[in-house]
Amino acid sequence: MVRTREIRRIGAVVVLMVTVALLYFVAGRAGLTLQVPVEGAVVTPLWPPTGIALAALLWFGLRIWPGIALGIVLTILAVGPLGPSAFGVLAGNCLAPVLAYLMLRRVGFRNELDRLKDGLALVFLGAIAGMMVSATVGTGVLTLAGQISRSDFWPVWSAWWVGDAMGVLVITPLLLVARNARRPTRVRPGRWIEAVLLLGGTFVVALLTTRADVPMFFLVFPLLIWAALRFQLAGAAPCVLIESVMAIWAATDGVGPFAGHSLLAVMGTLQALNASAALTGLLLSAIVTEQTTIRRKLEQACVELADVVDQLSPGAGARWPPREGKR
């Protein structure tokens, strides 16, 4: 009986690993459709697999890391042969989400992202600090292999790092909120209409502003704020994803505000826009959720206090709090 349970447990872990590997591979193929050549290397402004890898680790723990490694191998094989430099890229891309996961767990990160502390931890530890590992190892390996020159190290490193960090900032919150979501009950029709208008409006505004000749990126931020205030992360995360994809699409096509500029200027503008949008949605959602939780706890404490008062003095709880003029 014990052996059967152990086999089932191992089988479940293997299935999880294979699922994570396939998701990583599919996300990698999707990310490569929006790639940008930077000084002889090909990078993506948004690398979704890093977000998937970190979310998988936050859900299932370190036991899932072989699935991440397998997904990286499949993605590399889809691009080219598995040469010596590919093993360095494999090590860096696998080590980065693992270290990010360990740092997040060290500071008590909660997957619900319902505290400002969690949002800041995901930004600074998960995205900024953790993804430096993959960028450093990957770019260093390409430099040692002679695929890029030493003078191109920092341009490639910065593009690599930002792409991985944006994967964490955009994809990880979306996956975490999707897993923790519950089927809404007793939702008014107006709420559904508002959600549809919000998503549709974000798509239209992001499409127009990223392809207009005049820079009007700021017009999407009121919609992101609306999403965070009204729907918290469940609304902000999809809107941030829509905005990021529209901006990357326009940048890779070289249209709208991205037309006629150098690659460095395009990448700088694109990453500044996407990072600002992701931070606005993530941190504002965390603040609103934390305040809502505190308010509910205070309301519950007041109800419990009224029950205690009513038990100590029957009928007093019904008169709590005391009316003005009867003190």
Short mmCIF file of C-alpha atoms in Angstrom, two decimals:
data_model
loop_
_atom_site.label_atom_id
_atom_site.label_comp_id
_atom_site.label_asym_id
_atom_site.label_seq_id
_atom_site.Cartn_x
_atom_site.Cartn_y
_atom_site.Cartn_z
CA MET A 1 0.00 0.00 0.00
CA VAL A 2 2.79 2.36 0.95
CA ARG A 3 4.71 1.48 -2.21
CA THR A 4 1.65 2.16 -4.35
CA ARG A 5 1.23 5.60 -2.80
CA GLU A 6 4.90 6.36 -3.39
CA ILE A 7 4.62 5.35 -7.05
CA ARG A 8 1.56 7.53 -7.48
CA ARG A 9 3.31 10.46 -5.83
CA ILE A 10 6.35 10.10 -8.07
CA GLY A 11 4.08 9.73 -11.10
CA ALA A 12 2.24 12.94 -10.19
CA VAL A 13 5.52 14.82 -9.87
CA VAL A 14 6.69 13.53 -13.25
CA VAL A 15 3.43 14.65 -14.86
CA LEU A 16 3.90 18.10 -13.30
CA MET A 17 7.46 18.30 -14.64
CA VAL A 18 6.40 17.36 -18.15
CA THR A 19 3.52 19.84 -18.03
CA VAL A 20 5.82 22.65 -16.90
CA ALA A 21 8.32 21.72 -19.63
CA LEU A 22 5.65 21.84 -22.33
CA LEU A 23 4.28 25.16 -21.06
CA TYR A 24 7.80 26.57 -20.98
CA PHE A 25 8.43 25.40 -24.54
CA VAL A 26 5.14 26.80 -25.88
CA ALA A 27 5.72 30.12 -24.12
CA GLY A 28 9.27 30.20 -25.49
CA ARG A 29 8.07 29.69 -29.04
CA ALA A 30 5.52 32.46 -28.55
CA GLY A 31 8.16 34.77 -27.09
CA LEU A 32 10.51 34.18 -30.01
CA THR A 33 7.90 35.55 -32.42
CA LEU A 34 8.63 39.01 -30.96
CA GLN A 35 12.42 38.82 -30.89
CA VAL A 36 14.83 41.69 -31.46
CA PRO A 37 18.47 41.38 -32.64
CA VAL A 38 20.82 43.21 -30.28
CA GLU A 39 24.52 43.40 -31.21
CA GLY A 40 24.62 39.97 -32.82
CA ALA A 41 22.43 38.24 -30.22
CA VAL A 42 18.69 37.64 -30.39
CA VAL A 43 16.71 38.68 -27.30
CA THR A 44 13.05 39.22 -26.54
CA PRO A 45 11.64 42.33 -24.81
CA LEU A 46 9.27 40.01 -22.91
CA TRP A 47 10.35 36.43 -22.18
CA PRO A 48 7.24 34.61 -20.85
CA PRO A 49 9.00 31.36 -19.83
CA THR A 50 10.71 33.04 -16.87
CA GLY A 51 7.32 34.03 -15.51
CA ILE A 52 6.03 30.48 -15.99
CA ALA A 53 9.11 28.98 -14.33
CA LEU A 54 8.86 31.20 -11.25
CA ALA A 55 5.12 30.65 -10.92
CA ALA A 56 5.62 26.86 -11.14
CA LEU A 57 8.24 27.01 -8.39
CA LEU A 58 5.96 29.12 -6.19
CA TRP A 59 3.15 26.59 -6.67
CA PHE A 60 4.99 23.28 -6.44
CA GLY A 61 8.36 24.02 -4.86
CA LEU A 62 11.89 23.08 -5.87
CA ARG A 63 10.88 19.55 -6.91
CA ILE A 64 9.66 20.99 -10.21
CA TRP A 65 13.03 22.40 -11.37
CA PRO A 66 13.86 19.43 -13.70
CA GLY A 67 10.73 20.30 -15.68
CA ILE A 68 12.05 23.85 -16.10
CA ALA A 69 15.40 22.48 -17.29
CA LEU A 70 13.65 20.19 -19.78
CA GLY A 71 11.60 23.11 -21.10
CA ILE A 72 14.78 25.14 -21.61
CA VAL A 73 16.40 22.28 -23.53
CA LEU A 74 13.35 21.90 -25.79
CA THR A 75 13.32 25.65 -26.46
CA ILE A 76 17.03 25.70 -27.33
CA LEU A 77 16.66 22.70 -29.64
CA ALA A 78 13.82 24.45 -31.45
CA VAL A 79 16.19 27.33 -32.27
CA GLY A 80 19.40 25.46 -33.05
CA PRO A 81 21.73 22.63 -32.04
CA LEU A 82 22.59 22.05 -28.40
CA GLY A 83 26.19 23.31 -28.50
CA PRO A 84 28.58 23.97 -25.59
CA SER A 85 27.33 27.53 -25.09
CA ALA A 86 23.75 26.26 -24.87
CA PHE A 87 24.59 24.43 -21.64
CA GLY A 88 25.67 27.73 -20.08
CA VAL A 89 22.43 29.36 -21.17
CA LEU A 90 20.58 26.35 -19.77
CA ALA A 91 22.31 26.71 -16.40
CA GLY A 92 21.66 30.45 -16.17
CA ASN A 93 18.01 30.27 -17.21
CA CYS A 94 17.36 27.42 -14.77
CA LEU A 95 19.30 28.94 -11.86
CA ALA A 96 17.68 32.38 -12.09
CA PRO A 97 14.06 31.40 -11.24
CA VAL A 98 15.31 28.98 -8.58
CA LEU A 99 17.27 31.73 -6.80
CA ALA A 100 14.34 34.13 -7.22
CA TYR A 101 12.05 31.54 -5.63
CA LEU A 102 14.41 30.99 -2.70
CA MET A 103 14.70 34.73 -2.04
CA LEU A 104 10.94 35.22 -2.20
CA ARG A 105 10.30 32.36 0.23
CA ARG A 106 13.01 33.75 2.50
CA VAL A 107 11.09 37.01 2.96
CA GLY A 108 7.73 35.28 3.46
CA PHE A 109 6.24 35.95 0.03
CA ARG A 110 2.58 34.95 -0.32
CA ASN A 111 1.21 33.76 -3.65
CA GLU A 112 -1.99 35.74 -3.15
CA LEU A 113 -0.04 38.99 -3.70
CA ASP A 114 -2.40 40.68 -1.25
CA ARG A 115 0.22 42.81 0.48
CA LEU A 116 2.43 45.65 -0.70
CA LYS A 117 5.33 43.68 0.78
CA ASP A 118 4.63 40.84 -1.67
CA GLY A 119 4.48 43.18 -4.65
CA LEU A 120 7.78 44.85 -3.74
CA ALA A 121 9.41 41.46 -3.15
CA LEU A 122 8.34 40.20 -6.57
CA VAL A 123 9.71 43.36 -8.21
CA PHE A 124 13.06 43.66 -6.46
CA LEU A 125 13.88 40.03 -5.60
CA GLY A 126 11.99 38.05 -8.23
CA ALA A 127 12.47 40.31 -11.24
CA ILE A 128 15.38 42.70 -10.71
CA ALA A 129 17.78 40.63 -8.58
CA GLY A 130 16.85 37.09 -9.64
CA MET A 131 16.95 37.68 -13.38
CA MET A 132 20.42 39.22 -13.22
CA VAL A 133 21.70 35.65 -12.92
CA SER A 134 20.33 34.46 -16.25
CA ALA A 135 21.46 37.62 -18.03
CA THR A 136 24.95 37.46 -16.58
CA VAL A 137 25.50 33.76 -17.19
CA GLY A 138 23.90 33.78 -20.65
CA THR A 139 25.72 36.86 -21.90
CA GLY A 140 28.99 35.72 -20.34
CA VAL A 141 28.77 32.35 -22.09
CA LEU A 142 28.07 34.00 -25.46
CA THR A 143 31.05 36.31 -24.93
CA LEU A 144 33.42 33.48 -24.02
CA ALA A 145 32.19 31.47 -27.00
CA GLY A 146 32.97 34.37 -29.31
CA GLN A 147 29.38 34.79 -30.46
CA ILE A 148 29.37 38.42 -29.29
CA SER A 149 32.27 40.79 -28.72
CA ARG A 150 33.28 42.08 -25.30
CA SER A 151 32.20 45.59 -26.26
CA ASP A 152 28.68 44.28 -26.85
CA PHE A 153 28.45 42.58 -23.45
CA TRP A 154 26.46 45.29 -21.65
CA PRO A 155 23.94 46.06 -24.43
CA VAL A 156 23.13 42.34 -24.73
CA TRP A 157 23.16 41.88 -20.95
CA SER A 158 20.72 44.74 -20.36
CA ALA A 159 18.32 43.55 -23.08
CA TRP A 160 18.49 39.97 -21.78
CA TRP A 161 17.94 41.04 -18.18
CA VAL A 162 15.01 43.32 -18.94
CA GLY A 163 13.31 40.66 -21.08
CA ASP A 164 13.53 38.08 -18.29
CA ALA A 165 12.49 40.60 -15.65
CA MET A 166 9.45 41.63 -17.68
CA GLY A 167 8.48 37.98 -17.96
CA VAL A 168 8.35 37.85 -14.16
CA LEU A 169 6.52 41.17 -13.77
CA VAL A 170 3.90 40.46 -16.44
CA ILE A 171 3.40 36.69 -16.54
CA THR A 172 3.95 35.55 -12.93
CA PRO A 173 1.24 37.78 -11.36
CA LEU A 174 -1.20 36.75 -14.09
CA LEU A 175 -0.62 33.04 -13.41
CA LEU A 176 -0.75 33.45 -9.64
CA VAL A 177 -4.05 35.31 -9.73
CA ALA A 178 -5.47 32.80 -12.22
CA ARG A 179 -4.65 29.88 -9.93
CA ASN A 180 -6.05 31.61 -6.83
CA ALA A 181 -9.18 32.83 -8.59
CA ARG A 182 -12.55 31.49 -7.53
CA ARG A 183 -15.72 31.40 -9.55
CA PRO A 184 -17.57 34.62 -8.69
CA THR A 185 -21.02 34.30 -7.17
CA ARG A 186 -23.78 36.87 -6.96
CA VAL A 187 -21.98 39.25 -9.31
CA ARG A 188 -24.14 42.00 -10.71
CA PRO A 189 -24.40 42.16 -14.52
CA GLY A 190 -22.97 45.66 -14.39
CA ARG A 191 -19.76 44.25 -12.95
CA TRP A 192 -19.32 41.93 -15.92
CA ILE A 193 -20.05 44.75 -18.34
CA GLU A 194 -17.46 46.92 -16.60
CA ALA A 195 -14.84 44.16 -16.88
CA VAL A 196 -15.51 43.63 -20.58
CA LEU A 197 -15.35 47.37 -21.26
CA LEU A 198 -12.11 47.61 -19.32
CA LEU A 199 -10.39 44.82 -21.27
CA GLY A 200 -11.75 46.01 -24.59
CA GLY A 201 -10.84 49.62 -23.85
CA THR A 202 -7.31 48.63 -22.85
CA PHE A 203 -6.86 46.70 -26.10
CA VAL A 204 -8.11 49.57 -28.27
CA VAL A 205 -6.18 52.30 -26.44
CA ALA A 206 -2.96 50.24 -26.35
CA LEU A 207 -3.28 49.41 -30.06
CA LEU A 208 -3.88 53.03 -31.07
CA THR A 209 -1.28 54.66 -28.82
CA THR A 210 1.51 52.24 -29.76
CA ARG A 211 0.93 52.78 -33.48
CA ALA A 212 0.12 56.49 -33.54
CA ASP A 213 2.73 58.86 -34.94
CA VAL A 214 2.45 61.05 -31.85
CA PRO A 215 3.65 59.50 -28.54
CA MET A 216 0.54 59.02 -26.40
CA PHE A 217 1.58 56.06 -24.24
CA PHE A 218 0.30 57.76 -21.09
CA LEU A 219 -3.33 57.29 -22.18
CA VAL A 220 -3.25 53.63 -21.16
CA PHE A 221 -2.36 54.36 -17.52
CA PRO A 222 -5.84 55.58 -16.47
CA LEU A 223 -7.17 52.20 -17.61
CA LEU A 224 -4.51 50.35 -15.61
CA ILE A 225 -5.37 52.41 -12.54
CA TRP A 226 -9.07 51.72 -13.11
CA ALA A 227 -8.35 48.00 -13.33
CA ALA A 228 -6.28 47.99 -10.13
CA LEU A 229 -8.79 50.02 -8.12
CA ARG A 230 -11.88 48.13 -9.22
CA PHE A 231 -10.63 44.57 -9.80
CA GLN A 232 -7.22 44.53 -8.12
CA LEU A 233 -4.70 42.09 -9.59
CA ALA A 234 -7.37 40.03 -11.36
CA GLY A 235 -8.09 43.05 -13.54
CA ALA A 236 -4.70 44.73 -13.66
CA ALA A 237 -2.66 41.66 -14.70
CA PRO A 238 -4.56 40.98 -17.97
CA CYS A 239 -4.53 44.69 -18.85
CA VAL A 240 -0.77 44.90 -18.31
CA LEU A 241 -0.29 41.86 -20.54
CA ILE A 242 -2.41 43.41 -23.30
CA GLU A 243 -0.48 46.67 -23.14
CA SER A 244 2.91 44.93 -23.16
CA VAL A 245 2.08 42.73 -26.14
CA MET A 246 0.75 45.68 -28.14
CA ALA A 247 3.85 47.75 -27.38
CA ILE A 248 6.27 44.94 -28.25
CA TRP A 249 4.38 44.24 -31.47
CA ALA A 250 4.66 47.88 -32.54
CA ALA A 251 8.35 48.05 -31.56
CA THR A 252 9.30 44.93 -33.54
CA ASP A 253 7.36 46.26 -36.55
CA GLY A 254 9.07 49.64 -36.21
CA VAL A 255 5.85 51.63 -36.48
CA GLY A 256 4.26 54.52 -34.61
CA PRO A 257 6.47 56.20 -32.00
CA PHE A 258 9.12 53.50 -32.55
CA ALA A 259 9.68 54.36 -36.22
CA GLY A 260 12.88 56.08 -37.30
CA HIS A 261 14.79 55.57 -34.04
CA SER A 262 17.89 53.60 -33.20
CA LEU A 263 17.62 50.15 -31.68
CA LEU A 264 18.87 51.48 -28.36
CA ALA A 265 16.22 54.21 -28.29
CA VAL A 266 13.47 51.78 -29.25
CA MET A 267 14.46 49.25 -26.58
CA GLY A 268 14.79 51.96 -23.94
CA THR A 269 11.37 53.44 -24.69
CA LEU A 270 9.71 50.04 -24.89
CA GLN A 271 11.12 48.70 -21.64
CA ALA A 272 10.43 51.94 -19.77
CA LEU A 273 6.81 51.80 -20.90
CA ASN A 274 6.30 48.13 -20.07
CA ALA A 275 8.06 48.35 -16.72
CA SER A 276 6.02 51.41 -15.70
CA ALA A 277 2.78 49.70 -16.69
CA ALA A 278 3.67 46.50 -14.83
CA LEU A 279 4.73 48.34 -11.67
CA THR A 280 1.62 50.52 -11.72
CA GLY A 281 -0.74 47.57 -12.01
CA LEU A 282 1.11 45.27 -9.60
CA LEU A 283 1.89 47.66 -6.76
CA LEU A 284 -1.40 49.58 -6.87
CA SER A 285 -3.33 46.29 -6.85
CA ALA A 286 -1.34 45.08 -3.85
CA ILE A 287 -2.02 48.32 -1.95
CA VAL A 288 -5.77 48.23 -2.66
CA THR A 289 -6.02 44.54 -1.74
CA GLU A 290 -4.11 45.06 1.50
CA GLN A 291 -6.33 48.00 2.51
CA THR A 292 -9.47 46.01 1.68
CA THR A 293 -8.25 43.10 3.81
CA ILE A 294 -7.52 45.40 6.75
CA ARG A 295 -10.97 46.99 6.48
CA ARG A 296 -12.68 43.60 6.47
CA LYS A 297 -10.69 42.47 9.49
CA LEU A 298 -11.69 45.64 11.36
CA GLU A 299 -15.34 45.10 10.46
CA GLN A 300 -15.13 41.50 11.65
CA ALA A 301 -13.48 42.61 14.88
CA CYS A 302 -16.31 45.11 15.48
CA VAL A 303 -18.91 42.40 14.95
CA GLU A 304 -17.12 40.05 17.34
CA LEU A 305 -16.81 42.84 19.90
CA ALA A 306 -20.52 43.55 19.65
CA ASP A 307 -21.24 39.84 20.21
CA VAL A 308 -19.06 39.83 23.34
CA VAL A 309 -20.77 42.95 24.69
CA ASP A 310 -24.16 41.40 24.01
CA GLN A 311 -23.18 38.26 25.92
CA LEU A 312 -21.91 40.24 28.89
CA SER A 313 -24.90 42.57 28.92
CA PRO A 314 -27.88 41.20 26.94
CA GLY A 315 -29.31 43.83 24.65
CA ALA A 316 -26.30 46.12 24.88
CA GLY A 317 -24.78 44.77 21.69
CA ALA A 318 -27.83 45.91 19.75
CA ARG A 319 -27.23 49.44 21.01
CA TRP A 320 -23.53 49.39 20.04
CA PRO A 321 -22.16 51.87 19.25
CA PRO A 322 -24.04 54.25 21.58
CA ARG A 323 -26.13 56.93 19.95
CA GLU A 324 -25.18 60.58 20.19
CA GLY A 325 -27.00 62.40 22.95
CA LYS A 326 -27.48 59.27 25.13
CA ARG A 327 -24.02 59.09 26.60
#
